[in-house]
Amino acid sequence: MNTLTGKIALVTGGTSGIGLATAKELAAQGAKVYITGRRQAELESAVAALGGQVTGIRADASRLADLDTVYAQIAERDGRLDVLFANAGGGDMLPLGAITEEHFDRIFATNVRGVLFTVQKALPLLANGSSVILTGSTVSVKGTANFSVYSASKAAVRNFARSWALDLQGRGIRVNVVSPGPVKTPGLGDLVPEEQRQGLFDALAAQVPLGRIGEPEEVGKVVAFLASDAASFINAAELFVDGGMAQI
């Protein structure tokens, strides 16, 4: 299917996991795709794996100067954006009594501040009627022990979509959130030591009505749907890709 033929798309945090799988899906559906990543070697590896329709730009989404560089390159090469997937983010686990300023600032710098300015700085390039998709999480609506800072950052992202849909209504730009449940990504596995990863995956799978954790490609397909004209009347919404985990 080439439902995104002629579209120009940007995926931040596109070198692994959900971002990489989404970039692959967008390109497969005909879009010209830009991806960003903080580490040059991983960025080059991702671009090589994705093929000719994808261009990599090294950038840290929490650094405003990096975002300016990204959009300057896209403006010079294509002059517009039709799809923005503000996906860069991450976090780690600490109980309430152990949370530090560094922990809080690092997570909010990327997951909240970075998302805000990723979208704001894209506004001059975003075509009327374009699609902005933000990465949320099931933890924004569920309590999770030792994960409160990350969870709060994703709750902020959910409200961004509600509010920005109103800010941008005059331009017909749709802003939606895709909220994955547990998905087999490097970020999920890195929450625990390597020898504990399978135990983590199994414990999470037991909480999912479908009895398994998700694959990055399953999230990528939902993002591609939200980016397409098939989702033209979906706005300010949150689509859970969680096997039912947060729905019961």
PDB file of C-alpha atoms in Angstrom:
ATOM      1  CA  MET A   1       0.000   0.000   0.000  1.00  0.00           C
ATOM      2  CA  ASN A   2       1.253   3.475  -0.873  1.00  0.00           C
ATOM      3  CA  THR A   3      -1.121   5.554   1.212  1.00  0.00           C
ATOM      4  CA  LEU A   4       1.631   8.050   2.093  1.00  0.00           C
ATOM      5  CA  THR A   5       3.100   8.573  -1.371  1.00  0.00           C
ATOM      6  CA  GLY A   6       4.390  12.122  -1.731  1.00  0.00           C
ATOM      7  CA  LYS A   7       4.359  12.795   2.005  1.00  0.00           C
ATOM      8  CA  ILE A   8       7.384  14.178   3.861  1.00  0.00           C
ATOM      9  CA  ALA A   9       7.753  12.709   7.351  1.00  0.00           C
ATOM     10  CA  LEU A  10      10.031  13.188  10.348  1.00  0.00           C
ATOM     11  CA  VAL A  11      10.509  10.574  13.075  1.00  0.00           C
ATOM     12  CA  THR A  12      12.494  11.717  16.100  1.00  0.00           C
ATOM     13  CA  GLY A  13      14.230   8.974  18.026  1.00  0.00           C
ATOM     14  CA  GLY A  14      14.174   6.864  14.892  1.00  0.00           C
ATOM     15  CA  THR A  15      17.248   4.684  15.340  1.00  0.00           C
ATOM     16  CA  SER A  16      15.741   1.798  17.307  1.00  0.00           C
ATOM     17  CA  GLY A  17      12.558   0.288  18.690  1.00  0.00           C
ATOM     18  CA  ILE A  18       9.272   1.971  17.876  1.00  0.00           C
ATOM     19  CA  GLY A  19      10.889   4.879  16.032  1.00  0.00           C
ATOM     20  CA  LEU A  20      12.853   2.615  13.707  1.00  0.00           C
ATOM     21  CA  ALA A  21       9.867   0.358  13.021  1.00  0.00           C
ATOM     22  CA  THR A  22       7.684   3.388  12.307  1.00  0.00           C
ATOM     23  CA  ALA A  23      10.195   4.920   9.921  1.00  0.00           C
ATOM     24  CA  LYS A  24      10.290   1.615   8.053  1.00  0.00           C
ATOM     25  CA  GLU A  25       6.488   1.496   7.832  1.00  0.00           C
ATOM     26  CA  LEU A  26       6.156   5.107   6.686  1.00  0.00           C
ATOM     27  CA  ALA A  27       8.748   4.536   3.974  1.00  0.00           C
ATOM     28  CA  ALA A  28       7.048   1.305   2.916  1.00  0.00           C
ATOM     29  CA  GLN A  29       3.832   3.269   2.446  1.00  0.00           C
ATOM     30  CA  GLY A  30       5.553   5.739   0.141  1.00  0.00           C
ATOM     31  CA  ALA A  31       6.678   8.595   2.396  1.00  0.00           C
ATOM     32  CA  LYS A  32      10.048  10.283   2.229  1.00  0.00           C
ATOM     33  CA  VAL A  33      11.296   9.923   5.797  1.00  0.00           C
ATOM     34  CA  TYR A  34      13.792  11.770   7.951  1.00  0.00           C
ATOM     35  CA  ILE A  35      14.916  10.236  11.230  1.00  0.00           C
ATOM     36  CA  THR A  36      16.922  11.679  14.099  1.00  0.00           C
ATOM     37  CA  GLY A  37      19.122  10.057  16.693  1.00  0.00           C
ATOM     38  CA  ARG A  38      21.691  11.194  19.211  1.00  0.00           C
ATOM     39  CA  ARG A  39      24.471   8.729  18.330  1.00  0.00           C
ATOM     40  CA  GLN A  40      26.048   8.848  14.892  1.00  0.00           C
ATOM     41  CA  ALA A  41      26.917   5.154  14.640  1.00  0.00           C
ATOM     42  CA  GLU A  42      23.377   4.066  15.487  1.00  0.00           C
ATOM     43  CA  LEU A  43      21.961   6.658  13.108  1.00  0.00           C
ATOM     44  CA  GLU A  44      24.097   5.409  10.231  1.00  0.00           C
ATOM     45  CA  SER A  45      23.174   1.810  11.001  1.00  0.00           C
ATOM     46  CA  ALA A  46      19.464   2.658  10.998  1.00  0.00           C
ATOM     47  CA  VAL A  47      19.675   4.543   7.708  1.00  0.00           C
ATOM     48  CA  ALA A  48      21.535   1.648   6.108  1.00  0.00           C
ATOM     49  CA  ALA A  49      18.886  -0.787   7.306  1.00  0.00           C
ATOM     50  CA  LEU A  50      15.992   1.389   6.135  1.00  0.00           C
ATOM     51  CA  GLY A  51      17.222   2.132   2.624  1.00  0.00           C
ATOM     52  CA  GLY A  52      17.040   4.952   0.143  1.00  0.00           C
ATOM     53  CA  GLN A  53      13.804   6.657   1.204  1.00  0.00           C
ATOM     54  CA  VAL A  54      15.227   7.568   4.627  1.00  0.00           C
ATOM     55  CA  THR A  55      17.641  10.349   5.599  1.00  0.00           C
ATOM     56  CA  GLY A  56      19.318  10.526   8.997  1.00  0.00           C
ATOM     57  CA  ILE A  57      20.092  13.750  10.873  1.00  0.00           C
ATOM     58  CA  ARG A  58      22.037  13.580  14.108  1.00  0.00           C
ATOM     59  CA  ALA A  59      20.148  15.473  16.794  1.00  0.00           C
ATOM     60  CA  ASP A  60      19.182  15.406  20.454  1.00  0.00           C
ATOM     61  CA  ALA A  61      15.509  16.363  20.751  1.00  0.00           C
ATOM     62  CA  SER A  62      16.138  18.041  24.108  1.00  0.00           C
ATOM     63  CA  ARG A  63      18.578  20.527  22.499  1.00  0.00           C
ATOM     64  CA  LEU A  64      16.865  23.395  20.726  1.00  0.00           C
ATOM     65  CA  ALA A  65      19.867  24.147  18.528  1.00  0.00           C
ATOM     66  CA  ASP A  66      19.791  20.563  17.253  1.00  0.00           C
ATOM     67  CA  LEU A  67      16.115  20.917  16.384  1.00  0.00           C
ATOM     68  CA  ASP A  68      16.892  24.094  14.447  1.00  0.00           C
ATOM     69  CA  THR A  69      19.475  22.155  12.440  1.00  0.00           C
ATOM     70  CA  VAL A  70      16.981  19.382  11.677  1.00  0.00           C
ATOM     71  CA  TYR A  71      14.318  21.732  10.399  1.00  0.00           C
ATOM     72  CA  ALA A  72      16.788  23.850   8.439  1.00  0.00           C
ATOM     73  CA  GLN A  73      17.882  20.739   6.521  1.00  0.00           C
ATOM     74  CA  ILE A  74      14.304  19.636   5.844  1.00  0.00           C
ATOM     75  CA  ALA A  75      13.353  23.157   4.744  1.00  0.00           C
ATOM     76  CA  GLU A  76      16.270  23.293   2.339  1.00  0.00           C
ATOM     77  CA  ARG A  77      15.635  19.864   0.824  1.00  0.00           C
ATOM     78  CA  ASP A  78      11.837  19.626   0.777  1.00  0.00           C
ATOM     79  CA  GLY A  79      10.341  22.868   2.033  1.00  0.00           C
ATOM     80  CA  ARG A  80       7.600  21.277   4.116  1.00  0.00           C
ATOM     81  CA  LEU A  81       6.527  18.499   6.473  1.00  0.00           C
ATOM     82  CA  ASP A  82       3.327  16.476   6.215  1.00  0.00           C
ATOM     83  CA  VAL A  83       3.905  14.028   9.095  1.00  0.00           C
ATOM     84  CA  LEU A  84       5.698  14.591  12.392  1.00  0.00           C
ATOM     85  CA  PHE A  85       6.147  11.685  14.786  1.00  0.00           C
ATOM     86  CA  ALA A  86       7.566  13.204  17.991  1.00  0.00           C
ATOM     87  CA  ASN A  87       8.820   9.947  19.407  1.00  0.00           C
ATOM     88  CA  ALA A  88      12.179  10.684  21.038  1.00  0.00           C
ATOM     89  CA  GLY A  89      12.071   9.971  24.743  1.00  0.00           C
ATOM     90  CA  GLY A  90      12.830   7.518  27.470  1.00  0.00           C
ATOM     91  CA  GLY A  91      13.189   7.025  31.160  1.00  0.00           C
ATOM     92  CA  ASP A  92      14.309   4.749  33.932  1.00  0.00           C
ATOM     93  CA  MET A  93      12.970   3.560  37.247  1.00  0.00           C
ATOM     94  CA  LEU A  94      13.437   5.056  40.706  1.00  0.00           C
ATOM     95  CA  PRO A  95      11.174   4.893  43.764  1.00  0.00           C
ATOM     96  CA  LEU A  96       9.854   8.139  45.196  1.00  0.00           C
ATOM     97  CA  GLY A  97      12.456   8.318  47.958  1.00  0.00           C
ATOM     98  CA  ALA A  98      15.351   7.996  45.517  1.00  0.00           C
ATOM     99  CA  ILE A  99      14.287  10.483  42.810  1.00  0.00           C
ATOM    100  CA  THR A 100      16.962  13.082  42.116  1.00  0.00           C
ATOM    101  CA  GLU A 101      17.002  16.411  40.305  1.00  0.00           C
ATOM    102  CA  GLU A 102      19.093  14.794  37.576  1.00  0.00           C
ATOM    103  CA  HIS A 103      16.552  11.995  37.090  1.00  0.00           C
ATOM    104  CA  PHE A 104      13.637  14.425  36.878  1.00  0.00           C
ATOM    105  CA  ASP A 105      15.396  16.964  34.657  1.00  0.00           C
ATOM    106  CA  ARG A 106      16.728  14.354  32.228  1.00  0.00           C
ATOM    107  CA  ILE A 107      13.362  12.685  31.668  1.00  0.00           C
ATOM    108  CA  PHE A 108      11.337  15.886  31.422  1.00  0.00           C
ATOM    109  CA  ALA A 109      13.972  17.504  29.184  1.00  0.00           C
ATOM    110  CA  THR A 110      13.367  14.929  26.463  1.00  0.00           C
ATOM    111  CA  ASN A 111       9.840  13.659  27.065  1.00  0.00           C
ATOM    112  CA  VAL A 112       8.175  17.019  27.741  1.00  0.00           C
ATOM    113  CA  ARG A 113      10.435  19.942  26.858  1.00  0.00           C
ATOM    114  CA  GLY A 114      11.799  18.138  23.823  1.00  0.00           C
ATOM    115  CA  VAL A 115       8.365  17.170  22.525  1.00  0.00           C
ATOM    116  CA  LEU A 116       7.071  20.704  22.980  1.00  0.00           C
ATOM    117  CA  PHE A 117       9.855  22.344  21.013  1.00  0.00           C
ATOM    118  CA  THR A 118       9.981  19.558  18.426  1.00  0.00           C
ATOM    119  CA  VAL A 119       6.405  20.438  17.512  1.00  0.00           C
ATOM    120  CA  GLN A 120       6.692  24.191  17.987  1.00  0.00           C
ATOM    121  CA  LYS A 121       9.745  24.496  15.761  1.00  0.00           C
ATOM    122  CA  ALA A 122       8.076  22.367  13.097  1.00  0.00           C
ATOM    123  CA  LEU A 123       5.110  24.727  12.750  1.00  0.00           C
ATOM    124  CA  PRO A 124       6.527  26.851   9.911  1.00  0.00           C
ATOM    125  CA  LEU A 125       7.157  23.671   7.898  1.00  0.00           C
ATOM    126  CA  LEU A 126       3.973  21.758   8.697  1.00  0.00           C
ATOM    127  CA  ALA A 127       1.559  21.870   5.798  1.00  0.00           C
ATOM    128  CA  ASN A 128      -2.079  22.699   6.459  1.00  0.00           C
ATOM    129  CA  GLY A 129      -3.893  19.436   7.093  1.00  0.00           C
ATOM    130  CA  SER A 130      -0.758  17.634   8.222  1.00  0.00           C
ATOM    131  CA  SER A 131      -0.548  15.066  11.010  1.00  0.00           C
ATOM    132  CA  VAL A 132       1.371  15.296  14.273  1.00  0.00           C
ATOM    133  CA  ILE A 133       1.667  12.140  16.354  1.00  0.00           C
ATOM    134  CA  LEU A 134       3.113  12.082  19.869  1.00  0.00           C
ATOM    135  CA  THR A 135       4.353   9.006  21.714  1.00  0.00           C
ATOM    136  CA  GLY A 136       2.498   8.484  24.973  1.00  0.00           C
ATOM    137  CA  SER A 137       2.274   5.377  27.132  1.00  0.00           C
ATOM    138  CA  THR A 138      -0.196   3.310  29.094  1.00  0.00           C
ATOM    139  CA  VAL A 139       1.642   4.416  32.249  1.00  0.00           C
ATOM    140  CA  SER A 140       0.140   7.888  31.823  1.00  0.00           C
ATOM    141  CA  VAL A 141      -3.204   6.462  32.959  1.00  0.00           C
ATOM    142  CA  LYS A 142      -1.996   3.676  35.259  1.00  0.00           C
ATOM    143  CA  GLY A 143      -0.033   3.792  38.494  1.00  0.00           C
ATOM    144  CA  THR A 144       3.346   2.104  38.180  1.00  0.00           C
ATOM    145  CA  ALA A 145       5.701   1.587  41.111  1.00  0.00           C
ATOM    146  CA  ASN A 146       9.127   3.213  40.776  1.00  0.00           C
ATOM    147  CA  PHE A 147       8.139   4.867  37.493  1.00  0.00           C
ATOM    148  CA  SER A 148       6.377   8.050  38.562  1.00  0.00           C
ATOM    149  CA  VAL A 149       8.543  10.625  36.786  1.00  0.00           C
ATOM    150  CA  TYR A 150       8.352   8.879  33.422  1.00  0.00           C
ATOM    151  CA  SER A 151       4.622   8.294  33.903  1.00  0.00           C
ATOM    152  CA  ALA A 152       4.019  11.957  34.706  1.00  0.00           C
ATOM    153  CA  SER A 153       5.975  13.017  31.629  1.00  0.00           C
ATOM    154  CA  LYS A 154       3.700  10.907  29.427  1.00  0.00           C
ATOM    155  CA  ALA A 155       0.598  12.327  31.107  1.00  0.00           C
ATOM    156  CA  ALA A 156       1.888  15.763  30.076  1.00  0.00           C
ATOM    157  CA  VAL A 157       2.251  14.547  26.493  1.00  0.00           C
ATOM    158  CA  ARG A 158      -1.382  13.437  26.498  1.00  0.00           C
ATOM    159  CA  ASN A 159      -2.533  16.918  27.419  1.00  0.00           C
ATOM    160  CA  PHE A 160      -0.285  18.477  24.813  1.00  0.00           C
ATOM    161  CA  ALA A 161      -2.368  16.752  22.146  1.00  0.00           C
ATOM    162  CA  ARG A 162      -5.645  17.989  23.601  1.00  0.00           C
ATOM    163  CA  SER A 163      -4.422  21.566  23.872  1.00  0.00           C
ATOM    164  CA  TRP A 164      -2.479  21.758  20.622  1.00  0.00           C
ATOM    165  CA  ALA A 165      -5.425  20.436  18.646  1.00  0.00           C
ATOM    166  CA  LEU A 166      -7.195  23.627  19.721  1.00  0.00           C
ATOM    167  CA  ASP A 167      -4.178  25.847  19.069  1.00  0.00           C
ATOM    168  CA  LEU A 168      -3.856  24.480  15.531  1.00  0.00           C
ATOM    169  CA  GLN A 169      -7.484  24.078  14.541  1.00  0.00           C
ATOM    170  CA  GLY A 170      -7.306  26.991  12.117  1.00  0.00           C
ATOM    171  CA  ARG A 171      -4.761  25.093  10.034  1.00  0.00           C
ATOM    172  CA  GLY A 172      -6.470  21.714  10.073  1.00  0.00           C
ATOM    173  CA  ILE A 173      -3.425  20.083  11.651  1.00  0.00           C
ATOM    174  CA  ARG A 174      -4.373  16.933  13.534  1.00  0.00           C
ATOM    175  CA  VAL A 175      -2.540  16.125  16.776  1.00  0.00           C
ATOM    176  CA  ASN A 176      -2.913  12.635  18.220  1.00  0.00           C
ATOM    177  CA  VAL A 177      -1.168  10.371  20.708  1.00  0.00           C
ATOM    178  CA  VAL A 178      -0.237   6.741  20.219  1.00  0.00           C
ATOM    179  CA  SER A 179       0.181   5.047  23.604  1.00  0.00           C
ATOM    180  CA  PRO A 180       1.959   1.701  23.581  1.00  0.00           C
ATOM    181  CA  GLY A 181       1.782  -0.837  26.330  1.00  0.00           C
ATOM    182  CA  PRO A 182       4.793  -3.089  26.913  1.00  0.00           C
ATOM    183  CA  VAL A 183       6.640  -3.477  23.619  1.00  0.00           C
ATOM    184  CA  LYS A 184       9.787  -5.503  23.021  1.00  0.00           C
ATOM    185  CA  THR A 185      12.246  -2.659  22.520  1.00  0.00           C
ATOM    186  CA  PRO A 186      15.783  -1.980  23.757  1.00  0.00           C
ATOM    187  CA  GLY A 187      14.369   0.709  26.031  1.00  0.00           C
ATOM    188  CA  LEU A 188      12.060  -1.708  27.811  1.00  0.00           C
ATOM    189  CA  GLY A 189      14.753  -4.322  28.196  1.00  0.00           C
ATOM    190  CA  ASP A 190      17.224  -1.788  29.563  1.00  0.00           C
ATOM    191  CA  LEU A 191      14.994  -1.070  32.567  1.00  0.00           C
ATOM    192  CA  VAL A 192      16.485  -4.122  34.286  1.00  0.00           C
ATOM    193  CA  PRO A 193      19.810  -6.007  34.167  1.00  0.00           C
ATOM    194  CA  GLU A 194      20.183  -8.354  31.203  1.00  0.00           C
ATOM    195  CA  GLU A 195      19.679 -11.491  33.258  1.00  0.00           C
ATOM    196  CA  GLN A 196      16.291 -10.170  34.432  1.00  0.00           C
ATOM    197  CA  ARG A 197      14.886  -9.122  31.062  1.00  0.00           C
ATOM    198  CA  GLN A 198      13.016 -12.282  30.204  1.00  0.00           C
ATOM    199  CA  GLY A 199      11.453 -12.246  33.641  1.00  0.00           C
ATOM    200  CA  LEU A 200      10.320  -8.654  33.048  1.00  0.00           C
ATOM    201  CA  PHE A 201       8.859  -9.529  29.652  1.00  0.00           C
ATOM    202  CA  ASP A 202       7.029 -12.524  31.098  1.00  0.00           C
ATOM    203  CA  ALA A 203       5.637 -10.520  34.017  1.00  0.00           C
ATOM    204  CA  LEU A 204       4.357  -7.799  31.699  1.00  0.00           C
ATOM    205  CA  ALA A 205       2.879 -10.316  29.267  1.00  0.00           C
ATOM    206  CA  ALA A 206       0.879 -11.786  32.139  1.00  0.00           C
ATOM    207  CA  GLN A 207      -0.831  -8.381  32.585  1.00  0.00           C
ATOM    208  CA  VAL A 208      -1.888  -8.147  28.921  1.00  0.00           C
ATOM    209  CA  PRO A 209      -5.222  -9.720  27.903  1.00  0.00           C
ATOM    210  CA  LEU A 210      -3.632 -10.971  24.680  1.00  0.00           C
ATOM    211  CA  GLY A 211      -1.040 -12.797  26.752  1.00  0.00           C
ATOM    212  CA  ARG A 212       2.055 -11.281  25.168  1.00  0.00           C
ATOM    213  CA  ILE A 213       3.972  -8.064  24.837  1.00  0.00           C
ATOM    214  CA  GLY A 214       3.866  -6.094  21.629  1.00  0.00           C
ATOM    215  CA  GLU A 215       6.260  -5.742  18.726  1.00  0.00           C
ATOM    216  CA  PRO A 216       7.529  -2.337  17.516  1.00  0.00           C
ATOM    217  CA  GLU A 217       6.033  -2.965  14.065  1.00  0.00           C
ATOM    218  CA  GLU A 218       2.545  -3.130  15.589  1.00  0.00           C
ATOM    219  CA  VAL A 219       2.933   0.412  16.898  1.00  0.00           C
ATOM    220  CA  GLY A 220       4.450   1.591  13.633  1.00  0.00           C
ATOM    221  CA  LYS A 221       1.375   0.522  11.699  1.00  0.00           C
ATOM    222  CA  VAL A 222      -0.872   2.562  14.001  1.00  0.00           C
ATOM    223  CA  VAL A 223       1.327   5.637  13.584  1.00  0.00           C
ATOM    224  CA  ALA A 224       1.181   5.202   9.808  1.00  0.00           C
ATOM    225  CA  PHE A 225      -2.613   5.015  10.019  1.00  0.00           C
ATOM    226  CA  LEU A 226      -2.766   8.247  12.035  1.00  0.00           C
ATOM    227  CA  ALA A 227      -0.474   9.860   9.472  1.00  0.00           C
ATOM    228  CA  SER A 228      -2.719   8.865   6.567  1.00  0.00           C
ATOM    229  CA  ASP A 229      -5.874  10.336   5.098  1.00  0.00           C
ATOM    230  CA  ALA A 230      -7.750   7.316   6.486  1.00  0.00           C
ATOM    231  CA  ALA A 231      -7.491   9.068   9.880  1.00  0.00           C
ATOM    232  CA  SER A 232      -8.606  12.457   8.557  1.00  0.00           C
ATOM    233  CA  PHE A 233     -11.337  12.883  11.205  1.00  0.00           C
ATOM    234  CA  ILE A 234      -9.277  11.630  14.157  1.00  0.00           C
ATOM    235  CA  ASN A 235      -7.943  14.511  16.234  1.00  0.00           C
ATOM    236  CA  ALA A 236      -6.830  15.066  19.849  1.00  0.00           C
ATOM    237  CA  ALA A 237      -7.267  11.338  20.408  1.00  0.00           C
ATOM    238  CA  GLU A 238      -5.201   8.739  22.219  1.00  0.00           C
ATOM    239  CA  LEU A 239      -4.915   5.355  20.537  1.00  0.00           C
ATOM    240  CA  PHE A 240      -3.733   2.609  22.852  1.00  0.00           C
ATOM    241  CA  VAL A 241      -1.603  -0.124  21.297  1.00  0.00           C
ATOM    242  CA  ASP A 242      -1.416  -2.262  24.395  1.00  0.00           C
ATOM    243  CA  GLY A 243      -3.150  -5.589  23.833  1.00  0.00           C
ATOM    244  CA  GLY A 244      -5.862  -4.373  26.185  1.00  0.00           C
ATOM    245  CA  MET A 245      -3.589  -3.804  29.180  1.00  0.00           C
ATOM    246  CA  ALA A 246      -4.931  -0.361  30.107  1.00  0.00           C
ATOM    247  CA  GLN A 247      -8.466  -1.056  28.925  1.00  0.00           C
ATOM    248  CA  ILE A 248      -9.619  -3.498  31.602  1.00  0.00           C
TER     249      ILE A 248
END
